[in-house]
Tab-separated table of C-alpha atoms in Angstrom:
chain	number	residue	atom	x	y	z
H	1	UNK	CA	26.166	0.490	-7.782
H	2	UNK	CA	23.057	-1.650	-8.410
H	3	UNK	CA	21.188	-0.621	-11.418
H	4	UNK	CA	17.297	-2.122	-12.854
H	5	UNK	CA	15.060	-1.322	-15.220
H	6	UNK	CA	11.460	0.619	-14.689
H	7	UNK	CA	9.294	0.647	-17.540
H	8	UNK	CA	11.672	-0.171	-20.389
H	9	UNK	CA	13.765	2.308	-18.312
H	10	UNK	CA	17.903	1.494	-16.923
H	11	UNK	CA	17.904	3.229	-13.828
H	12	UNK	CA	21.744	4.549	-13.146
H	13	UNK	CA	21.848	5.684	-9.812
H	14	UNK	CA	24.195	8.730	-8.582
H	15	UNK	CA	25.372	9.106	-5.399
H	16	UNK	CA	24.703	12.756	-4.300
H	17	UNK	CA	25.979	12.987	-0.831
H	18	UNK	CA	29.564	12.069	0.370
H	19	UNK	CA	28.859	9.160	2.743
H	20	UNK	CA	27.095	7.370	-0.763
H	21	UNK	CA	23.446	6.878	1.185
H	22	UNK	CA	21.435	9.437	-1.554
H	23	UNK	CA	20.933	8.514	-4.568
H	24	UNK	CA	19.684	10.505	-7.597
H	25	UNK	CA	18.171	8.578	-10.702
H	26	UNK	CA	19.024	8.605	-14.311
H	27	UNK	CA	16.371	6.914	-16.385
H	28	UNK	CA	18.318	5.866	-19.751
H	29	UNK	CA	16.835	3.804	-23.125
H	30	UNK	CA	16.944	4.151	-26.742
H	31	UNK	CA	15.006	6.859	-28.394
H	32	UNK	CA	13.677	6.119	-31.709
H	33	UNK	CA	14.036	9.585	-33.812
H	34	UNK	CA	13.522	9.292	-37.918
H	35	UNK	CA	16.829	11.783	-38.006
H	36	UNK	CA	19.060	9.790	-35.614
H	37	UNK	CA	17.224	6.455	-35.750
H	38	UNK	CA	19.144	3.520	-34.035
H	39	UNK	CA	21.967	6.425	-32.710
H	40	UNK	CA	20.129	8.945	-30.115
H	41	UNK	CA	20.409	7.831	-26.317
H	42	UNK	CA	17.278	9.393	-24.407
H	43	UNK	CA	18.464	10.426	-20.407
H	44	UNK	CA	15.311	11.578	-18.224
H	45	UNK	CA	15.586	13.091	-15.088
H	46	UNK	CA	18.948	15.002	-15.642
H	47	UNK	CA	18.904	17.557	-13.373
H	48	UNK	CA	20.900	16.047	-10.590
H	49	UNK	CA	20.756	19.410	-8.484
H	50	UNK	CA	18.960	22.303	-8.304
H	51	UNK	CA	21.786	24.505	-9.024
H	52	UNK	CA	22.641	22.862	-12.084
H	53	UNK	CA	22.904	24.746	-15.612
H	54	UNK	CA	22.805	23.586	-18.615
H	55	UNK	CA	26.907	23.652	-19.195
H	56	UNK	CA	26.763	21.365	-16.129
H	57	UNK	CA	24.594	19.170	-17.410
H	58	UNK	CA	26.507	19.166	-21.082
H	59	UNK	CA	29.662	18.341	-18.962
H	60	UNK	CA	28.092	15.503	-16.748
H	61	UNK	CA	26.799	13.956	-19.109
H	62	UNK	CA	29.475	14.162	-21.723
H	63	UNK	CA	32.046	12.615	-19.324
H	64	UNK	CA	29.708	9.537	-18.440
H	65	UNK	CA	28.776	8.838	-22.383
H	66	UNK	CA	31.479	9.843	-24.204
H	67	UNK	CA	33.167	6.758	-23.199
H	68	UNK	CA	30.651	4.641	-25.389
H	69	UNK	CA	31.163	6.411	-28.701
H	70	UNK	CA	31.448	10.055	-30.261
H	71	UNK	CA	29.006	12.480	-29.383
H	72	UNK	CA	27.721	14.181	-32.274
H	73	UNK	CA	25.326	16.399	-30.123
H	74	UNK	CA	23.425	16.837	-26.552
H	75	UNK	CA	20.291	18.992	-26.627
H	76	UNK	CA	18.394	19.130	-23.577
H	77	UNK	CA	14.870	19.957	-22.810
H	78	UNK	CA	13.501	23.146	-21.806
H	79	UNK	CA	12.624	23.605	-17.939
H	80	UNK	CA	9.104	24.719	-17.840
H	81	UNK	CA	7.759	26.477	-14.714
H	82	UNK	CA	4.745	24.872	-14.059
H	83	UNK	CA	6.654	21.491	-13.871
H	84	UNK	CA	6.564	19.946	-10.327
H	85	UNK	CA	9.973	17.872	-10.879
H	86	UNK	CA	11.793	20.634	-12.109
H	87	UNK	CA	13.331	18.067	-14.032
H	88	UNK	CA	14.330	17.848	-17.430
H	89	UNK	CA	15.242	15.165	-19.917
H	90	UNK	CA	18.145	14.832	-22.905
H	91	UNK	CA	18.572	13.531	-26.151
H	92	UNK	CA	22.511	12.469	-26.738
H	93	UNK	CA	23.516	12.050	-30.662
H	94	UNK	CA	25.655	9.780	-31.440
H	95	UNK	CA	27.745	9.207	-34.787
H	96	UNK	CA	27.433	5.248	-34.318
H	97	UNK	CA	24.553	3.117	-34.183
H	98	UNK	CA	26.957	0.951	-31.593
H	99	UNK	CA	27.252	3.319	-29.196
H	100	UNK	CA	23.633	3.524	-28.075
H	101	UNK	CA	23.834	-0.323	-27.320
H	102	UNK	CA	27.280	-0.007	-25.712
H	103	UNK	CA	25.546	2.508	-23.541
H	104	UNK	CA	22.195	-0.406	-22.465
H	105	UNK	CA	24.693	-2.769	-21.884
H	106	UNK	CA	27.332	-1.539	-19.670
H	107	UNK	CA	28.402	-2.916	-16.357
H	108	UNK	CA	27.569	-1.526	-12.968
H	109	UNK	CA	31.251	-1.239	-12.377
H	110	UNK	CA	31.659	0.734	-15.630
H	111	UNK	CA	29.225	3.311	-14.802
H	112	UNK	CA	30.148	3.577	-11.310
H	113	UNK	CA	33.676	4.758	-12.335
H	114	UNK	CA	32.189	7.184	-15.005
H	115	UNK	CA	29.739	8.712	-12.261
H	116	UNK	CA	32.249	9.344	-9.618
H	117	UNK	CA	34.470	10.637	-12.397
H	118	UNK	CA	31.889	13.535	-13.855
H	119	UNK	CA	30.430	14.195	-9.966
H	120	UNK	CA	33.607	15.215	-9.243
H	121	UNK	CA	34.392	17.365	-12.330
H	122	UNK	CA	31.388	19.401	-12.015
H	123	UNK	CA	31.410	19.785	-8.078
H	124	UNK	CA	28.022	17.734	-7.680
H	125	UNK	CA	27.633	17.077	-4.264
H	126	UNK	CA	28.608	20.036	-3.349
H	127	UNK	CA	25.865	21.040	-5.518
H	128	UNK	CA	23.419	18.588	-4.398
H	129	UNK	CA	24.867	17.485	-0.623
H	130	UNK	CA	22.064	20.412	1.650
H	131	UNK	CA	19.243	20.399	-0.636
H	132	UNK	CA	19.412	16.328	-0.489
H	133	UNK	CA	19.462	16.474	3.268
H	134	UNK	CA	16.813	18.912	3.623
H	135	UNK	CA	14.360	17.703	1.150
H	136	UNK	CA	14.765	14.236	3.245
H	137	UNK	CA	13.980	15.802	6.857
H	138	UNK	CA	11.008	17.432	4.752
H	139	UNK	CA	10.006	13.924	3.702
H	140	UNK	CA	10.276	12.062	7.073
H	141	UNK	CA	9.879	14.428	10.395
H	142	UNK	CA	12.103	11.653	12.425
H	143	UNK	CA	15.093	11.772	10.097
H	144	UNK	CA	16.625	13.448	13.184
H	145	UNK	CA	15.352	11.885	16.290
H	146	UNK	CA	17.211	10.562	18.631
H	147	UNK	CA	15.579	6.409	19.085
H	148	UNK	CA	16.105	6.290	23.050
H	149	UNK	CA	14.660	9.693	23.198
H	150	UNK	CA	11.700	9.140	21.508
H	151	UNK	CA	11.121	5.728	23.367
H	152	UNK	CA	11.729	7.657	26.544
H	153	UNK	CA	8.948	10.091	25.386
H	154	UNK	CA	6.303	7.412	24.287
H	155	UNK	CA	6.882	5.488	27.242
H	156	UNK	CA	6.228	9.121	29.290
H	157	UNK	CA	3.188	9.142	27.077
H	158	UNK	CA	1.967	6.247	27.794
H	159	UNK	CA	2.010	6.402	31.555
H	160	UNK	CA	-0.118	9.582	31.708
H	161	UNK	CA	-2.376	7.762	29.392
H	162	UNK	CA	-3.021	4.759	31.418
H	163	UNK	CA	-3.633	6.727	34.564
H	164	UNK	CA	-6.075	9.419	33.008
H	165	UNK	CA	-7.870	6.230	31.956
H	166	UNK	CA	-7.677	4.434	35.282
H	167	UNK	CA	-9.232	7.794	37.187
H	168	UNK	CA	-12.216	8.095	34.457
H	169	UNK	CA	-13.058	4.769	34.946
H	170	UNK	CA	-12.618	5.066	38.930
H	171	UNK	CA	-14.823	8.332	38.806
H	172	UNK	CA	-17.456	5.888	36.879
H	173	UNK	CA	-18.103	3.727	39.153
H	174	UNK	CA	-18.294	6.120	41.686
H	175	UNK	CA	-20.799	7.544	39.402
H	176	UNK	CA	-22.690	3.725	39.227
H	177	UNK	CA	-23.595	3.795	42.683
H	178	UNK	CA	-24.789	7.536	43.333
H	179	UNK	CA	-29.021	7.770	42.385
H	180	UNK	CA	-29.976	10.390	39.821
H	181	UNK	CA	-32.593	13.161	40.916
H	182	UNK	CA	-35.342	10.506	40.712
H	183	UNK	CA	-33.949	8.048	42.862
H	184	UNK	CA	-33.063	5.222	40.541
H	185	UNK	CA	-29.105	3.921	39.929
H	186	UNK	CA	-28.023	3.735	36.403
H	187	UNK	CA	-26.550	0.059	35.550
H	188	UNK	CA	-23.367	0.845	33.604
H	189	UNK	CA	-22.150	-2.191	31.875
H	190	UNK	CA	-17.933	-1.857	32.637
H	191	UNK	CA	-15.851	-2.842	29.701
H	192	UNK	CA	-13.261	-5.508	29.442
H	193	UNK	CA	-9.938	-4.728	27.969
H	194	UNK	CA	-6.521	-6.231	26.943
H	195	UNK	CA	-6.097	-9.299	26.392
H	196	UNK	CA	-10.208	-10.360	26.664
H	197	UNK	CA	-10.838	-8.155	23.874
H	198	UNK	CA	-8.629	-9.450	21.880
H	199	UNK	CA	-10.089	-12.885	22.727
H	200	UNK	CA	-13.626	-12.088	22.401
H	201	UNK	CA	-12.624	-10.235	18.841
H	202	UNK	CA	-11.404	-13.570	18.007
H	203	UNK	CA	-14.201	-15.910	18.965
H	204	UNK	CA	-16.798	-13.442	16.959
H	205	UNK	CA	-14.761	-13.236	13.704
H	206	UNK	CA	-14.324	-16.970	14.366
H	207	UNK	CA	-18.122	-17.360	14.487
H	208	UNK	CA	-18.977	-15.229	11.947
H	209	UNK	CA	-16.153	-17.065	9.563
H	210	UNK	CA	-18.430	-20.230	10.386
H	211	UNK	CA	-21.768	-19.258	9.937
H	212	UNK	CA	-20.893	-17.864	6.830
H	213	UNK	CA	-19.315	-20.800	5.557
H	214	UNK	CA	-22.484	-23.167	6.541
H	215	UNK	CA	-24.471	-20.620	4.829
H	216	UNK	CA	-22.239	-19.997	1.819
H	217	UNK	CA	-23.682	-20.661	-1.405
H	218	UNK	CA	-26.798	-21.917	-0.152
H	219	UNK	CA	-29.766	-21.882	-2.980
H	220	UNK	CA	-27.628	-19.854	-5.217
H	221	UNK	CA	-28.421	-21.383	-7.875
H	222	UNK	CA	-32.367	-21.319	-9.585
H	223	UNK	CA	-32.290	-25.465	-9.433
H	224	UNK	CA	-30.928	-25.503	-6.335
H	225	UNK	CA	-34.139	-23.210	-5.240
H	226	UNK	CA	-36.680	-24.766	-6.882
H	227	UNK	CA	-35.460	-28.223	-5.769
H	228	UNK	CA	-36.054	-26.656	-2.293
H	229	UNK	CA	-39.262	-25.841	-3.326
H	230	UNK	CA	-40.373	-29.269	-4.076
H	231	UNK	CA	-38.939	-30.747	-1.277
H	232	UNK	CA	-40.991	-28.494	1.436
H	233	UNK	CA	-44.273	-28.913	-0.875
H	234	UNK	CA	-43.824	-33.155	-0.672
H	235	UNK	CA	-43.400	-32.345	2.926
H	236	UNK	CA	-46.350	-31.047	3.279
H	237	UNK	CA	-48.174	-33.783	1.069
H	238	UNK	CA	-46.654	-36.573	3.744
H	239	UNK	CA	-48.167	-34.516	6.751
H	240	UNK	CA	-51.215	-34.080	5.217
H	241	UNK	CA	-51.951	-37.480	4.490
H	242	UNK	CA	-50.745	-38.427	7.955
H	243	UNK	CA	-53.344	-36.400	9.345
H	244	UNK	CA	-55.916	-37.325	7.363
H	245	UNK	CA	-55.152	-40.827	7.871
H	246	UNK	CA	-55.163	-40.062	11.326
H	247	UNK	CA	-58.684	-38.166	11.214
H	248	UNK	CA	-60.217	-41.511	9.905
H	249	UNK	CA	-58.127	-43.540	12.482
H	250	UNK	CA	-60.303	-41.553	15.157
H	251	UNK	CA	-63.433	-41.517	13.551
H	252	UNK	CA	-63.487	-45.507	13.408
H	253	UNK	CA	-62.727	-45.530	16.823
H	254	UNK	CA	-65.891	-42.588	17.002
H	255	UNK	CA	-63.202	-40.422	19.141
H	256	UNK	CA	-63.397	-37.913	16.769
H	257	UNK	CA	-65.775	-35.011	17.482
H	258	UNK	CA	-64.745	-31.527	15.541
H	259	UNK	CA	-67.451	-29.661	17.714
């Protein structure tokens, strides 16, 4: 029985149905209390089953921790009705300091003995075996479904599919070639599919990767603009003295004439 830790949390899992494939969670650490400081074991999430009472819970948990030291007390929280969980959490008192870290440091192997042990004293999967079972085909709809018959159905599926798409897009270009009232013959552009789209997809997030690279961090920064700046405006200076230079080029030749 693997165990971890969530949150400063040791997670002890029990196994609530007989074929040990659902799991409820115990969420155990050290609860500082002035009172019982250094001896008080905090257990969250304690109601294993719905049907559970609080002698139940008293026994379960008495027969898993009482192996790490005296118990001086359990209390356990109340169950409030407008919790979602309906979950509660106990405090276990113990008469030694050592007890608590007994408890934190326990091997898998210890604990697994000690759950099947109190699971079996307090009848808890019977408690918890239809409840588990049901709450799970609540969770996932195909907890029952038979795999080939479900492939047999999407394949079924999938056949109608492709032929209600092959007759719309027969009965368009039908459509192509038949004139409207006024005479004229709408162009419809036919789409490609499979593996072309896929391909053109491609090639366009390809391009568009590109372009954005060459253009990626161009004159982001203000030097980087204003050195732009300068180099169009000396630009500009070179072609207008070329021209001018030209101009009197053609006036010494007198081919020059502005009117």
């Amino acid at each position: 029985m693997a165990r971890n830790l969530v949150k400063g949390y040791l997670v002890l899992n029990v196994p609530i149905d007989h074929d040990n494939q659902i799991f409820h969670h115990l969420y155990i650490k050290e609860h500082n209390d002035k009172s019982h400081k250094g001896s008080t074991l905090f257990v969250g999430n304690v109601d294993c089953a719905p049907e559970m009472t609080q002698e139940n819970i008293d026994a379960f948990l008495r027969i898993i921790f009482d192996s790490f030291g005296e118990i001086e007390s359990i209390s356990l929280s109340e169950l409030g009705r407008a919790m979602a969980d309906k979950s509660r959490f106990a405090h276990i008192n113990y008469t030694k300091k050592n007890s608590v870290k007994m408890a934190l440091n326990a091997k898998d192997d210890d604990y697994e003995q000690l759950v099947v042990r109190a699971s079996s004293a307090i009848g808890l999967r019977g408690l918890a075996q239809p409840i588990a079972r049901n709450q799970i085909r609540a969770m996932f709809p195909l907890f029952d479904v038979n795999p080939k018959q479900l492939q047999e159905d999407v394949d079924s599926f999938m056949v109608e599919f492709d032929a209600e798409e092959r007759e719309r897009e027969d009965e368009e270009d039908r459509q192509a070639n038949v004139p409207d009232e006024d005479g004229f013959v709408v162009v419809r552009r036919k789409r490609k599919r499979g593996a072309d789209d896929m391909e053109n997809a491609d090639a366009k997030a390809k391009n568009l990767k590109k372009k954005k690279k060459d253009t990626e961090l161009k004159n982001f920064y203000r030097f980087q603009i204003r050195e732009e700046k300068m180099k169009q405006l000396d630009q500009l200076r070179k072609k207008f003295d070329e021209d001018k230079k030209k101009v009197e080029r053609m006036k010494a030749t007198r081919k020059f004439n502005p009117f």
